[in-house]
Coordinates of C-alpha atoms and ligand atoms in Angstrom, one line a residue:
M231 CA -19.2 17.3 16.0
A232 CA -18.2 15.9 12.6
A233 CA -15.0 14.1 12.1
Q234 CA -11.7 15.7 11.0
V235 CA -11.2 14.6 7.4
I236 CA -7.6 13.4 6.9
D237 CA -6.1 15.0 3.8
G238 CA -4.2 12.1 2.2
R239 CA -3.1 14.2 -0.7
Q240 CA -1.5 16.8 1.6
L241 CA 0.2 14.2 3.8
A242 CA 1.4 12.3 0.8
A243 CA 2.9 15.5 -0.7
E244 CA 4.9 15.9 2.5
L245 CA 6.2 12.4 2.5
R246 CA 7.1 12.7 -1.1
A247 CA 9.0 15.9 -0.5
E248 CA 10.9 14.2 2.3
V249 CA 11.9 11.3 0.0
G250 CA 12.6 13.7 -2.9
R251 CA 15.2 15.6 -0.8
E252 CA 17.0 12.4 0.1
V253 CA 17.0 11.3 -3.6
A254 CA 18.5 14.6 -4.6
A255 CA 21.2 14.3 -2.0
L256 CA 22.0 10.8 -3.3
R257 CA 22.0 11.9 -6.9
A258 CA 24.5 14.7 -6.0
R259 CA 26.8 11.9 -4.9
G260 CA 26.3 10.1 -8.2
R261 CA 23.8 7.5 -6.9
V262 CA 20.4 7.1 -8.5
P263 CA 17.8 4.9 -6.9
G264 CA 15.8 2.9 -9.4
L265 CA 12.2 1.5 -9.5
T266 CA 10.8 -0.9 -12.0
V267 CA 7.1 -1.5 -12.2
V268 CA 5.9 -4.5 -14.1
L269 CA 2.3 -4.5 -15.4
V270 CA 0.9 -7.7 -17.0
G271 CA -2.3 -7.4 -19.0
D272 CA -4.7 -4.5 -19.4
D273 CA -6.7 -4.1 -16.2
P274 CA -7.8 -0.5 -16.4
A275 CA -7.4 0.3 -12.7
S276 CA -3.9 -1.2 -12.6
H277 CA -3.0 1.0 -15.6
I278 CA -4.0 4.1 -13.6
Y279 CA -2.1 3.1 -10.5
T280 CA 1.1 2.1 -12.2
R281 CA 1.1 5.2 -14.3
N282 CA 0.8 7.3 -11.1
K283 CA 3.6 5.3 -9.5
Q284 CA 5.9 5.9 -12.4
K285 CA 5.0 9.5 -12.6
V286 CA 5.7 10.2 -9.0
A287 CA 9.0 8.2 -9.1
E288 CA 10.2 10.4 -12.0
E289 CA 9.1 13.6 -10.3
L290 CA 11.2 12.6 -7.2
G291 CA 14.3 11.9 -9.2
F292 CA 14.3 8.1 -9.3
R293 CA 15.3 6.2 -12.3
S294 CA 11.8 5.0 -13.2
E295 CA 10.9 2.3 -15.6
R296 CA 7.6 0.6 -16.4
I297 CA 7.5 -2.7 -18.3
D298 CA 4.2 -3.5 -19.9
L299 CA 3.7 -7.1 -20.8
P300 CA 0.7 -8.6 -22.7
A301 CA -2.0 -10.6 -20.8
T302 CA -0.7 -13.6 -22.8
T303 CA 2.7 -13.5 -21.2
S304 CA 3.9 -17.0 -20.1
R305 CA 5.1 -17.9 -16.7
E306 CA 8.6 -18.5 -18.1
E307 CA 8.7 -15.1 -19.7
L308 CA 7.6 -13.3 -16.5
L309 CA 10.0 -15.3 -14.3
E310 CA 12.9 -14.6 -16.7
L311 CA 12.2 -10.9 -16.5
I312 CA 12.2 -10.9 -12.7
H313 CA 15.5 -12.8 -12.7
R314 CA 17.0 -10.2 -15.0
L315 CA 15.7 -7.4 -12.8
N316 CA 17.0 -9.1 -9.7
A317 CA 20.5 -9.1 -11.3
D318 CA 20.4 -5.5 -12.5
P319 CA 22.4 -3.2 -10.2
E320 CA 20.4 -0.2 -11.4
V321 CA 17.1 -1.7 -10.2
H322 CA 16.6 -1.3 -6.5
G323 CA 12.9 -1.8 -6.3
I324 CA 10.7 -4.3 -8.3
L325 CA 7.0 -4.1 -8.2
V326 CA 4.7 -6.5 -10.0
Q327 CA 1.3 -4.9 -10.0
L328 CA -1.5 -7.2 -8.9
P329 CA -3.8 -8.8 -9.9
L330 CA -2.0 -10.9 -12.4
P331 CA -4.0 -12.6 -15.2
P332 CA -5.4 -15.9 -13.9
H333 CA -3.0 -18.2 -15.6
L334 CA -0.1 -16.7 -13.6
D335 CA 0.6 -17.8 -10.0
E336 CA 0.9 -14.6 -7.9
A337 CA 2.6 -16.3 -5.0
E338 CA 5.2 -18.0 -7.2
V339 CA 6.0 -14.8 -9.0
I340 CA 6.4 -12.8 -5.8
E341 CA 8.7 -15.5 -4.3
Q342 CA 11.0 -15.0 -7.3
I343 CA 11.6 -11.3 -6.5
D344 CA 14.8 -10.7 -4.5
P345 CA 13.5 -9.9 -1.0
R346 CA 15.8 -6.9 -0.9
K347 CA 14.1 -5.4 -4.0
D348 CA 10.6 -6.4 -2.9
V349 CA 9.4 -2.8 -2.3
D350 CA 5.8 -4.1 -2.0
G351 CA 6.8 -6.2 1.1
F352 CA 4.9 -9.2 -0.2
H353 CA 7.8 -11.7 -0.3
P354 CA 7.5 -14.4 2.4
V355 CA 10.9 -13.3 3.8
N356 CA 9.5 -9.8 4.3
V357 CA 6.2 -11.1 5.7
G358 CA 8.1 -13.2 8.2
R359 CA 10.3 -10.3 9.2
L360 CA 7.3 -8.1 9.6
W361 CA 5.6 -10.5 11.9
S362 CA 8.7 -11.3 13.9
G363 CA 9.6 -7.6 14.5
Q364 CA 12.7 -7.5 12.4
P365 CA 13.6 -4.7 10.0
C366 CA 11.9 -5.2 6.6
L367 CA 10.2 -3.7 3.7
A368 CA 6.6 -3.4 4.8
P369 CA 3.6 -3.3 2.4
C370 CA 2.9 0.3 1.2
T371 CA -0.7 0.7 2.0
P372 CA -0.5 -0.3 5.7
A373 CA 2.8 1.4 6.1
G374 CA 1.3 4.6 4.6
I375 CA -1.6 4.3 7.0
L376 CA 0.8 4.1 9.9
Y377 CA 2.5 7.2 8.6
M378 CA -0.9 8.9 8.4
L379 CA -1.8 8.0 12.0
R380 CA 1.5 9.3 13.3
R381 CA 1.1 12.6 11.3
V382 CA -2.4 13.3 12.8
G383 CA -1.1 12.5 16.3
V384 CA -2.8 9.1 16.9
D385 CA -0.5 6.7 18.7
P386 CA -1.9 3.1 18.3
A387 CA -0.2 2.0 21.6
G388 CA -2.7 0.6 24.0
K389 CA -5.7 1.3 21.7
R390 CA -8.2 -1.1 20.3
A391 CA -7.6 -1.6 16.6
V392 CA -10.0 -3.5 14.4
V393 CA -9.0 -4.4 10.8
V394 CA -11.8 -5.5 8.5
G395 CA -10.4 -7.7 5.7
R396 CA -7.7 -10.3 5.8
S397 CA -5.9 -9.9 2.5
N398 CA -2.2 -10.4 2.2
I399 CA -1.8 -6.9 0.6
V400 CA -3.7 -4.9 3.3
G401 CA -5.5 -6.7 6.1
K402 CA -2.8 -9.0 7.4
P403 CA 0.2 -6.6 7.2
M404 CA -2.0 -3.8 8.7
A405 CA -2.7 -6.0 11.7
A406 CA 1.0 -6.8 12.0
L407 CA 2.0 -3.1 11.9
L408 CA -0.6 -2.1 14.4
L409 CA 0.5 -4.9 16.7
R410 CA 4.1 -3.8 16.3
A411 CA 2.9 -0.3 17.3
N412 CA 1.4 -1.9 20.5
A413 CA -2.3 -1.8 19.6
T414 CA -4.7 -4.5 20.7
V415 CA -5.6 -5.9 17.3
T416 CA -8.7 -7.8 16.0
I417 CA -8.9 -9.0 12.4
C418 CA -12.4 -9.4 11.0
H419 CA -13.6 -11.0 7.8
S420 CA -16.6 -12.3 5.9
R421 CA -17.3 -15.0 8.6
T422 CA -17.1 -12.7 11.6
Q423 CA -20.3 -12.9 13.7
D424 CA -21.9 -9.5 14.6
L425 CA -19.3 -7.5 12.7
P426 CA -20.9 -4.1 13.7
A427 CA -20.5 -4.9 17.4
V428 CA -16.9 -5.9 17.0
C429 CA -16.2 -2.7 14.9
R430 CA -17.9 -0.6 17.6
E431 CA -15.1 -1.6 20.0
A432 CA -12.5 0.0 17.8
D433 CA -10.6 3.2 18.6
I434 CA -8.9 2.7 15.2
L435 CA -11.0 1.0 12.5
V436 CA -9.3 0.0 9.2
V437 CA -11.6 -1.2 6.5
A438 CA -10.3 -3.1 3.4
V439 CA -13.0 -5.4 2.1
G440 CA -13.9 -4.1 -1.3
R441 CA -17.6 -3.7 -0.6
P442 CA -18.9 -0.2 -1.4
E443 CA -20.1 1.8 1.6
M444 CA -20.5 -1.3 3.8
V445 CA -19.4 0.4 7.0
T446 CA -22.1 2.7 8.3
A447 CA -22.4 4.8 11.4
E448 CA -23.7 1.8 13.5
Y449 CA -20.2 0.2 13.1
V450 CA -18.4 3.2 14.6
K451 CA -17.6 4.2 18.2
P452 CA -18.0 7.9 18.6
G453 CA -14.6 9.6 18.2
A454 CA -12.9 6.6 16.5
V455 CA -10.3 6.9 13.7
V456 CA -11.8 5.4 10.6
I457 CA -9.4 4.5 7.7
D458 CA -11.1 3.6 4.4
V459 CA -8.9 1.5 2.1
G460 CA -11.7 0.7 -0.4
I461 CA -11.7 2.0 -3.9
N462 CA -14.9 1.0 -5.6
P463 CA -16.1 2.4 -8.9
V464 CA -19.7 3.6 -8.9
P465 CA -21.6 1.8 -11.6
G466 CA -23.1 4.0 -14.2
T467 CA -20.6 6.9 -13.6
K468 CA -17.4 7.6 -15.5
N469 CA -14.8 8.0 -12.8
K470 CA -16.6 8.2 -9.6
L471 CA -15.2 6.2 -6.7
V472 CA -16.5 5.3 -3.2
G473 CA -14.8 3.6 -0.3
D474 CA -15.9 0.7 1.9
V475 CA -17.1 3.3 4.4
H476 CA -20.4 5.2 4.0
F477 CA -18.7 8.6 4.3
P478 CA -21.7 10.9 4.9
S479 CA -23.0 9.0 7.9
V480 CA -19.7 7.9 9.4
R481 CA -18.2 11.3 9.4
E482 CA -20.9 12.4 11.8
V483 CA -19.7 10.0 14.5
A484 CA -16.0 9.4 13.8
G485 CA -13.2 11.5 15.3
Y486 CA -11.1 11.2 12.1
I487 CA -12.0 9.8 8.7
T488 CA -10.1 9.3 5.4
P489 CA -11.9 10.2 2.2
V490 CA -12.0 8.2 -1.1
P491 CA -10.4 9.3 -3.3
G492 CA -7.7 11.5 -1.7
G493 CA -7.1 9.4 1.5
V494 CA -5.1 6.2 1.6
G495 CA -4.4 5.9 -2.1
P496 CA -1.9 8.8 -2.4
L497 CA -0.1 7.6 0.8
T498 CA 0.3 4.2 -0.7
I499 CA 2.2 5.6 -3.7
A500 CA 4.3 8.0 -1.5
Q501 CA 5.2 5.0 0.8
L502 CA 6.3 3.1 -2.3
M503 CA 8.8 5.8 -3.0
K504 CA 10.0 5.7 0.6
N505 CA 10.4 1.9 0.4
T506 CA 12.3 2.2 -2.9
L507 CA 14.6 4.7 -1.3
E508 CA 15.3 2.5 1.7
A509 CA 15.9 -0.5 -0.6
A510 CA 18.4 1.5 -2.6
K511 CA 20.2 2.8 0.5
A512 CA 20.5 -0.8 1.9
F513 CA 21.8 -1.9 -1.5
W514 CA 24.6 0.7 -1.3
G515 CA 25.3 -0.2 2.4
L516 CA 24.1 3.2 3.6
A517 CA 22.5 3.2 7.0
N518 CA 18.7 3.8 7.2
Ligands
LIG156 N1 1.8 -5.1 -6.4 N2 -0.3 -4.4 -6.6 C1 0.9 -4.3 -6.0 N3 1.2 -3.3 -5.1 C2 0.2 -2.5 -4.7 O1 0.5 -1.6 -3.7 C3 -1.0 -2.5 -5.3 N4 -2.1 -1.6 -5.0 C4 -3.4 -2.1 -5.0 C5 -3.7 -2.8 -6.3 N5 -2.6 -3.7 -6.7 C6 -1.3 -3.5 -6.2 C7 -2.0 -0.3 -5.2 O2 -1.0 0.3 -5.5 C8 -4.2 -0.8 -4.9 N6 -3.3 0.3 -5.1 C9 -3.6 1.6 -5.3 C10 -2.6 2.6 -5.3 C11 -3.0 3.9 -5.5 C12 -4.3 4.3 -5.6 C13 -5.3 3.3 -5.5 C14 -4.9 2.0 -5.4 C15 -4.7 5.8 -5.8 O3 -3.8 6.6 -6.0 N7 -6.0 6.1 -5.6 C16 -6.4 7.5 -5.8 C17 -7.5 7.5 -6.8 C18 -7.1 7.0 -8.2 C19 -8.2 7.1 -9.2 O4 -8.6 8.2 -9.5 O5 -8.6 6.0 -9.6 C20 -7.0 8.0 -4.5 O6 -7.0 9.2 -4.2 O7 -7.4 7.1 -3.7

């Protein structure tokens, strides 16, 4: 029996609606949560994602601002902007879209963001809190995936979870969140020996490697939940995308599978709204 395809657009719409109701209630009391997205340079994919983030923030009633800086922006200019945003009481969430142009040090830039405004959850303070089980802002893609699992009724507790990819944005925080949810977690990467065999152990398989359609049916235990974080443009097409999972073959063996597009991406943006709302509430001293 073919897998159930998880409708990320639908789930994201529901999460957005939830956030939107809370934003409306806050606005009725004169409080407006604010998100500022900073985009440096002109990476075409980053343009699309940041435009979507800003649009959704506006729709949900946030004060939403996007700051576009040229690729030639200096380290000093960018850090000065971040310090200004840290000090601005109308800004509750700051997101610097990655990747940055090569002359800028991403780790340094992230560390300059006030951890309370770090709605990406990339600041070392939030990373440490995530791994030590404290309340924190967690990275949007993995947090959105956990929301997804919950909504389709998959509880990670006691299950075998395999995360393919060890990036700071997805792989590592995904492993932390699954561990916090009591899964038995394995992190795989380019040096993992016999990757298909390790993946076949997974009840929950999360793939975030950036290699088009790498994961085929032979990687997947029958009935497993397969979450595809990849977003790879198909060469020679205008806008066509594929994931890191070979959807046609894997859907025949998996129990659940996320499509690309329309899977993890929309949840990432919805979770960003949730994180921004939580950051604003914490700023005002309102309980979460
Ligand atoms: N700082 N940088 C920072 N935070 C992030 O959380 C991100 N990321 C990744 C890249 N850089 C970042 C994103 O927002 C990737 N990412 C992201 C967000 C949304 C979507 C894709 C990537 C998305 O909405 N994808 C749509 C398709 C969009 C299209 O048509 O191109 C989807 O349905 O998957």
